[in-house]
Amino acid sequence: MKAHFLAICVFALYACEAQTDSTSPNFLYRQEISKALNAKEYTKCIAYLDSLISLEPAFDLLYNLRACCYIYKGSINDAYNDSIAISNWDQAIELNIKEAMYYYNRGYIQLIQDNYEEAERDYTMAYMLEPDDKRY
């Protein structure tokens, strides 16, 4: 399942880069995030994301990416990293309630933590938002 989260991280990063002008100071953070992610330096990636989020607190994809990095930083079913990841997905959802991927990702971690009702709620929401996507 970690391969799934890595794919999401890479997608989120490219989506972030696509929305940034290369002359923007934030572009440098994104380049550093990309380097750290490719090197599997998730703690460094999280630190860069913290800085970038302070500059762009309304950019939901950054919270998704940071959540994925917390999952990679620890092991899946690591209560500390899982709870931080969930709080990041909570923030991403608060900023963009129409993104099925956030509900799906949070639901998966809820399932791993045996929070079945929350997982079912998140999976249902992901499906309702993207009924044609076979993942949901």
PDB file of C-alpha atoms in Angstrom:
ATOM      1  CA  MET A   1       0.000   0.000   0.000  1.00  0.00           C
ATOM      2  CA  LYS A   2       2.934   2.335   0.490  1.00  0.00           C
ATOM      3  CA  ALA A   3       3.432   2.286  -3.285  1.00  0.00           C
ATOM      4  CA  HIS A   4      -0.049   3.791  -3.544  1.00  0.00           C
ATOM      5  CA  PHE A   5       0.932   6.651  -1.236  1.00  0.00           C
ATOM      6  CA  LEU A   6       4.197   7.243  -3.101  1.00  0.00           C
ATOM      7  CA  ALA A   7       2.244   7.583  -6.354  1.00  0.00           C
ATOM      8  CA  ILE A   8      -0.045  10.085  -4.626  1.00  0.00           C
ATOM      9  CA  CYS A   9       2.964  12.033  -3.330  1.00  0.00           C
ATOM     10  CA  VAL A  10       4.512  12.235  -6.777  1.00  0.00           C
ATOM     11  CA  PHE A  11       1.181  13.251  -8.333  1.00  0.00           C
ATOM     12  CA  ALA A  12       0.638  15.921  -5.687  1.00  0.00           C
ATOM     13  CA  LEU A  13       4.131  17.282  -6.145  1.00  0.00           C
ATOM     14  CA  TYR A  14       3.779  17.581  -9.914  1.00  0.00           C
ATOM     15  CA  ALA A  15       0.381  19.204  -9.471  1.00  0.00           C
ATOM     16  CA  CYS A  16       1.996  21.706  -7.096  1.00  0.00           C
ATOM     17  CA  GLU A  17       4.830  22.439  -9.514  1.00  0.00           C
ATOM     18  CA  ALA A  18       2.414  22.871 -12.411  1.00  0.00           C
ATOM     19  CA  GLN A  19       0.639  25.616 -10.483  1.00  0.00           C
ATOM     20  CA  THR A  20       3.781  27.602  -9.694  1.00  0.00           C
ATOM     21  CA  ASP A  21       5.616  30.159 -11.759  1.00  0.00           C
ATOM     22  CA  SER A  22       9.306  29.200 -11.926  1.00  0.00           C
ATOM     23  CA  THR A  23      10.221  32.752 -10.861  1.00  0.00           C
ATOM     24  CA  SER A  24       8.209  32.392  -7.645  1.00  0.00           C
ATOM     25  CA  PRO A  25      10.199  32.022  -4.424  1.00  0.00           C
ATOM     26  CA  ASN A  26       7.902  29.105  -3.588  1.00  0.00           C
ATOM     27  CA  PHE A  27       9.220  27.276  -6.652  1.00  0.00           C
ATOM     28  CA  LEU A  28      12.545  26.734  -4.877  1.00  0.00           C
ATOM     29  CA  TYR A  29      10.783  25.003  -1.996  1.00  0.00           C
ATOM     30  CA  ARG A  30       8.985  22.794  -4.472  1.00  0.00           C
ATOM     31  CA  GLN A  31      12.238  21.839  -6.146  1.00  0.00           C
ATOM     32  CA  GLU A  32      13.736  20.946  -2.763  1.00  0.00           C
ATOM     33  CA  ILE A  33      10.628  18.928  -1.902  1.00  0.00           C
ATOM     34  CA  SER A  34      11.006  17.050  -5.168  1.00  0.00           C
ATOM     35  CA  LYS A  35      14.667  16.272  -4.435  1.00  0.00           C
ATOM     36  CA  ALA A  36      13.893  15.122  -0.892  1.00  0.00           C
ATOM     37  CA  LEU A  37      10.987  12.984  -2.061  1.00  0.00           C
ATOM     38  CA  ASN A  38      13.071  11.328  -4.780  1.00  0.00           C
ATOM     39  CA  ALA A  39      15.818  10.649  -2.234  1.00  0.00           C
ATOM     40  CA  LYS A  40      13.221   9.230   0.197  1.00  0.00           C
ATOM     41  CA  GLU A  41      14.236  11.839   2.760  1.00  0.00           C
ATOM     42  CA  TYR A  42      10.749  12.220   4.165  1.00  0.00           C
ATOM     43  CA  THR A  43      11.718  14.174   7.288  1.00  0.00           C
ATOM     44  CA  LYS A  44      13.452  16.761   5.100  1.00  0.00           C
ATOM     45  CA  CYS A  45      10.466  16.784   2.743  1.00  0.00           C
ATOM     46  CA  ILE A  46       8.133  17.452   5.686  1.00  0.00           C
ATOM     47  CA  ALA A  47      10.310  20.357   6.836  1.00  0.00           C
ATOM     48  CA  TYR A  48      10.174  21.944   3.369  1.00  0.00           C
ATOM     49  CA  LEU A  49       6.430  21.357   3.222  1.00  0.00           C
ATOM     50  CA  ASP A  50       6.021  23.041   6.619  1.00  0.00           C
ATOM     51  CA  SER A  51       7.779  26.102   5.211  1.00  0.00           C
ATOM     52  CA  LEU A  52       5.804  26.083   1.994  1.00  0.00           C
ATOM     53  CA  ILE A  53       2.499  25.631   3.830  1.00  0.00           C
ATOM     54  CA  SER A  54       3.327  28.680   5.951  1.00  0.00           C
ATOM     55  CA  LEU A  55       3.562  30.626   2.676  1.00  0.00           C
ATOM     56  CA  GLU A  56       0.554  28.965   1.014  1.00  0.00           C
ATOM     57  CA  PRO A  57      -1.756  27.819   3.833  1.00  0.00           C
ATOM     58  CA  ALA A  58      -4.793  27.480   1.552  1.00  0.00           C
ATOM     59  CA  PHE A  59      -3.169  25.038  -0.899  1.00  0.00           C
ATOM     60  CA  ASP A  60      -4.845  21.715  -0.116  1.00  0.00           C
ATOM     61  CA  LEU A  61      -2.466  19.535  -2.152  1.00  0.00           C
ATOM     62  CA  LEU A  62       0.408  20.464   0.152  1.00  0.00           C
ATOM     63  CA  TYR A  63      -1.414  18.958   3.132  1.00  0.00           C
ATOM     64  CA  ASN A  64      -2.071  15.795   1.137  1.00  0.00           C
ATOM     65  CA  LEU A  65       1.592  15.551   0.239  1.00  0.00           C
ATOM     66  CA  ARG A  66       2.674  16.148   3.838  1.00  0.00           C
ATOM     67  CA  ALA A  67       0.251  13.446   5.024  1.00  0.00           C
ATOM     68  CA  CYS A  68       1.741  10.984   2.537  1.00  0.00           C
ATOM     69  CA  CYS A  69       5.255  11.854   3.736  1.00  0.00           C
ATOM     70  CA  TYR A  70       4.254  11.138   7.335  1.00  0.00           C
ATOM     71  CA  ILE A  71       2.978   7.739   6.240  1.00  0.00           C
ATOM     72  CA  TYR A  72       6.278   7.055   4.478  1.00  0.00           C
ATOM     73  CA  LYS A  73       8.343   8.419   7.335  1.00  0.00           C
ATOM     74  CA  GLY A  74       6.968   5.806   9.707  1.00  0.00           C
ATOM     75  CA  SER A  75       5.402   2.508   9.071  1.00  0.00           C
ATOM     76  CA  ILE A  76       1.764   2.119   8.208  1.00  0.00           C
ATOM     77  CA  ASN A  77      -0.052   1.591  11.491  1.00  0.00           C
ATOM     78  CA  ASP A  78       2.413   3.787  13.357  1.00  0.00           C
ATOM     79  CA  ALA A  79      -0.065   5.610  15.615  1.00  0.00           C
ATOM     80  CA  TYR A  80       1.950   8.840  15.870  1.00  0.00           C
ATOM     81  CA  ASN A  81       2.582   9.327  12.149  1.00  0.00           C
ATOM     82  CA  ASP A  82      -0.887   8.059  11.246  1.00  0.00           C
ATOM     83  CA  SER A  83      -2.568  10.634  13.495  1.00  0.00           C
ATOM     84  CA  ILE A  84      -0.484  13.452  12.011  1.00  0.00           C
ATOM     85  CA  ALA A  85      -1.317  12.208   8.514  1.00  0.00           C
ATOM     86  CA  ILE A  86      -5.022  12.130   9.365  1.00  0.00           C
ATOM     87  CA  SER A  87      -4.893  15.695  10.701  1.00  0.00           C
ATOM     88  CA  ASN A  88      -3.236  16.786   7.446  1.00  0.00           C
ATOM     89  CA  TRP A  89      -5.970  15.096   5.415  1.00  0.00           C
ATOM     90  CA  ASP A  90      -8.531  16.774   7.689  1.00  0.00           C
ATOM     91  CA  GLN A  91      -6.989  20.120   6.750  1.00  0.00           C
ATOM     92  CA  ALA A  92      -6.866  19.255   3.043  1.00  0.00           C
ATOM     93  CA  ILE A  93     -10.538  18.255   3.157  1.00  0.00           C
ATOM     94  CA  GLU A  94     -11.446  21.436   4.993  1.00  0.00           C
ATOM     95  CA  LEU A  95      -9.818  23.385   2.154  1.00  0.00           C
ATOM     96  CA  ASN A  96     -11.230  21.228  -0.658  1.00  0.00           C
ATOM     97  CA  ILE A  97     -14.253  19.127   0.268  1.00  0.00           C
ATOM     98  CA  LYS A  98     -14.637  17.868  -3.302  1.00  0.00           C
ATOM     99  CA  GLU A  99     -11.346  15.943  -3.607  1.00  0.00           C
ATOM    100  CA  ALA A 100     -12.138  12.224  -3.336  1.00  0.00           C
ATOM    101  CA  MET A 101      -8.474  11.239  -3.012  1.00  0.00           C
ATOM    102  CA  TYR A 102      -8.226  12.918   0.421  1.00  0.00           C
ATOM    103  CA  TYR A 103     -11.205  10.984   1.776  1.00  0.00           C
ATOM    104  CA  TYR A 104      -9.876   7.753   0.312  1.00  0.00           C
ATOM    105  CA  ASN A 105      -6.399   8.220   1.804  1.00  0.00           C
ATOM    106  CA  ARG A 106      -7.739   9.164   5.222  1.00  0.00           C
ATOM    107  CA  GLY A 107     -10.168   6.259   5.060  1.00  0.00           C
ATOM    108  CA  TYR A 108      -7.371   3.803   4.411  1.00  0.00           C
ATOM    109  CA  ILE A 109      -5.458   4.919   7.499  1.00  0.00           C
ATOM    110  CA  GLN A 110      -8.683   4.868   9.524  1.00  0.00           C
ATOM    111  CA  LEU A 111      -9.190   1.270   8.388  1.00  0.00           C
ATOM    112  CA  ILE A 112      -5.634   0.310   9.378  1.00  0.00           C
ATOM    113  CA  GLN A 113      -6.303   1.803  12.825  1.00  0.00           C
ATOM    114  CA  ASP A 114      -9.517  -0.260  13.127  1.00  0.00           C
ATOM    115  CA  ASN A 115     -11.692   2.871  13.003  1.00  0.00           C
ATOM    116  CA  TYR A 116     -14.204   1.123  10.799  1.00  0.00           C
ATOM    117  CA  GLU A 117     -17.033   3.655  10.963  1.00  0.00           C
ATOM    118  CA  GLU A 118     -14.734   6.541  10.035  1.00  0.00           C
ATOM    119  CA  ALA A 119     -13.170   4.480   7.260  1.00  0.00           C
ATOM    120  CA  GLU A 120     -16.573   3.570   5.858  1.00  0.00           C
ATOM    121  CA  ARG A 121     -17.646   7.215   5.991  1.00  0.00           C
ATOM    122  CA  ASP A 122     -14.508   8.347   4.131  1.00  0.00           C
ATOM    123  CA  TYR A 123     -14.708   5.565   1.521  1.00  0.00           C
ATOM    124  CA  THR A 124     -18.384   6.344   0.952  1.00  0.00           C
ATOM    125  CA  MET A 125     -17.620  10.023   0.476  1.00  0.00           C
ATOM    126  CA  ALA A 126     -14.794   9.233  -1.962  1.00  0.00           C
ATOM    127  CA  TYR A 127     -17.157   7.034  -3.955  1.00  0.00           C
ATOM    128  CA  MET A 128     -19.911   9.662  -3.948  1.00  0.00           C
ATOM    129  CA  LEU A 129     -17.492  12.271  -5.266  1.00  0.00           C
ATOM    130  CA  GLU A 130     -15.939  10.001  -7.926  1.00  0.00           C
ATOM    131  CA  PRO A 131     -18.379   7.145  -8.645  1.00  0.00           C
ATOM    132  CA  ASP A 132     -16.613   6.203 -11.899  1.00  0.00           C
ATOM    133  CA  ASP A 133     -13.174   5.853 -10.285  1.00  0.00           C
ATOM    134  CA  LYS A 134     -12.651   2.133  -9.638  1.00  0.00           C
ATOM    135  CA  ARG A 135     -10.392   2.806  -6.645  1.00  0.00           C
ATOM    136  CA  TYR A 136     -13.384   4.049  -4.683  1.00  0.00           C
TER     137      TYR A 136
END
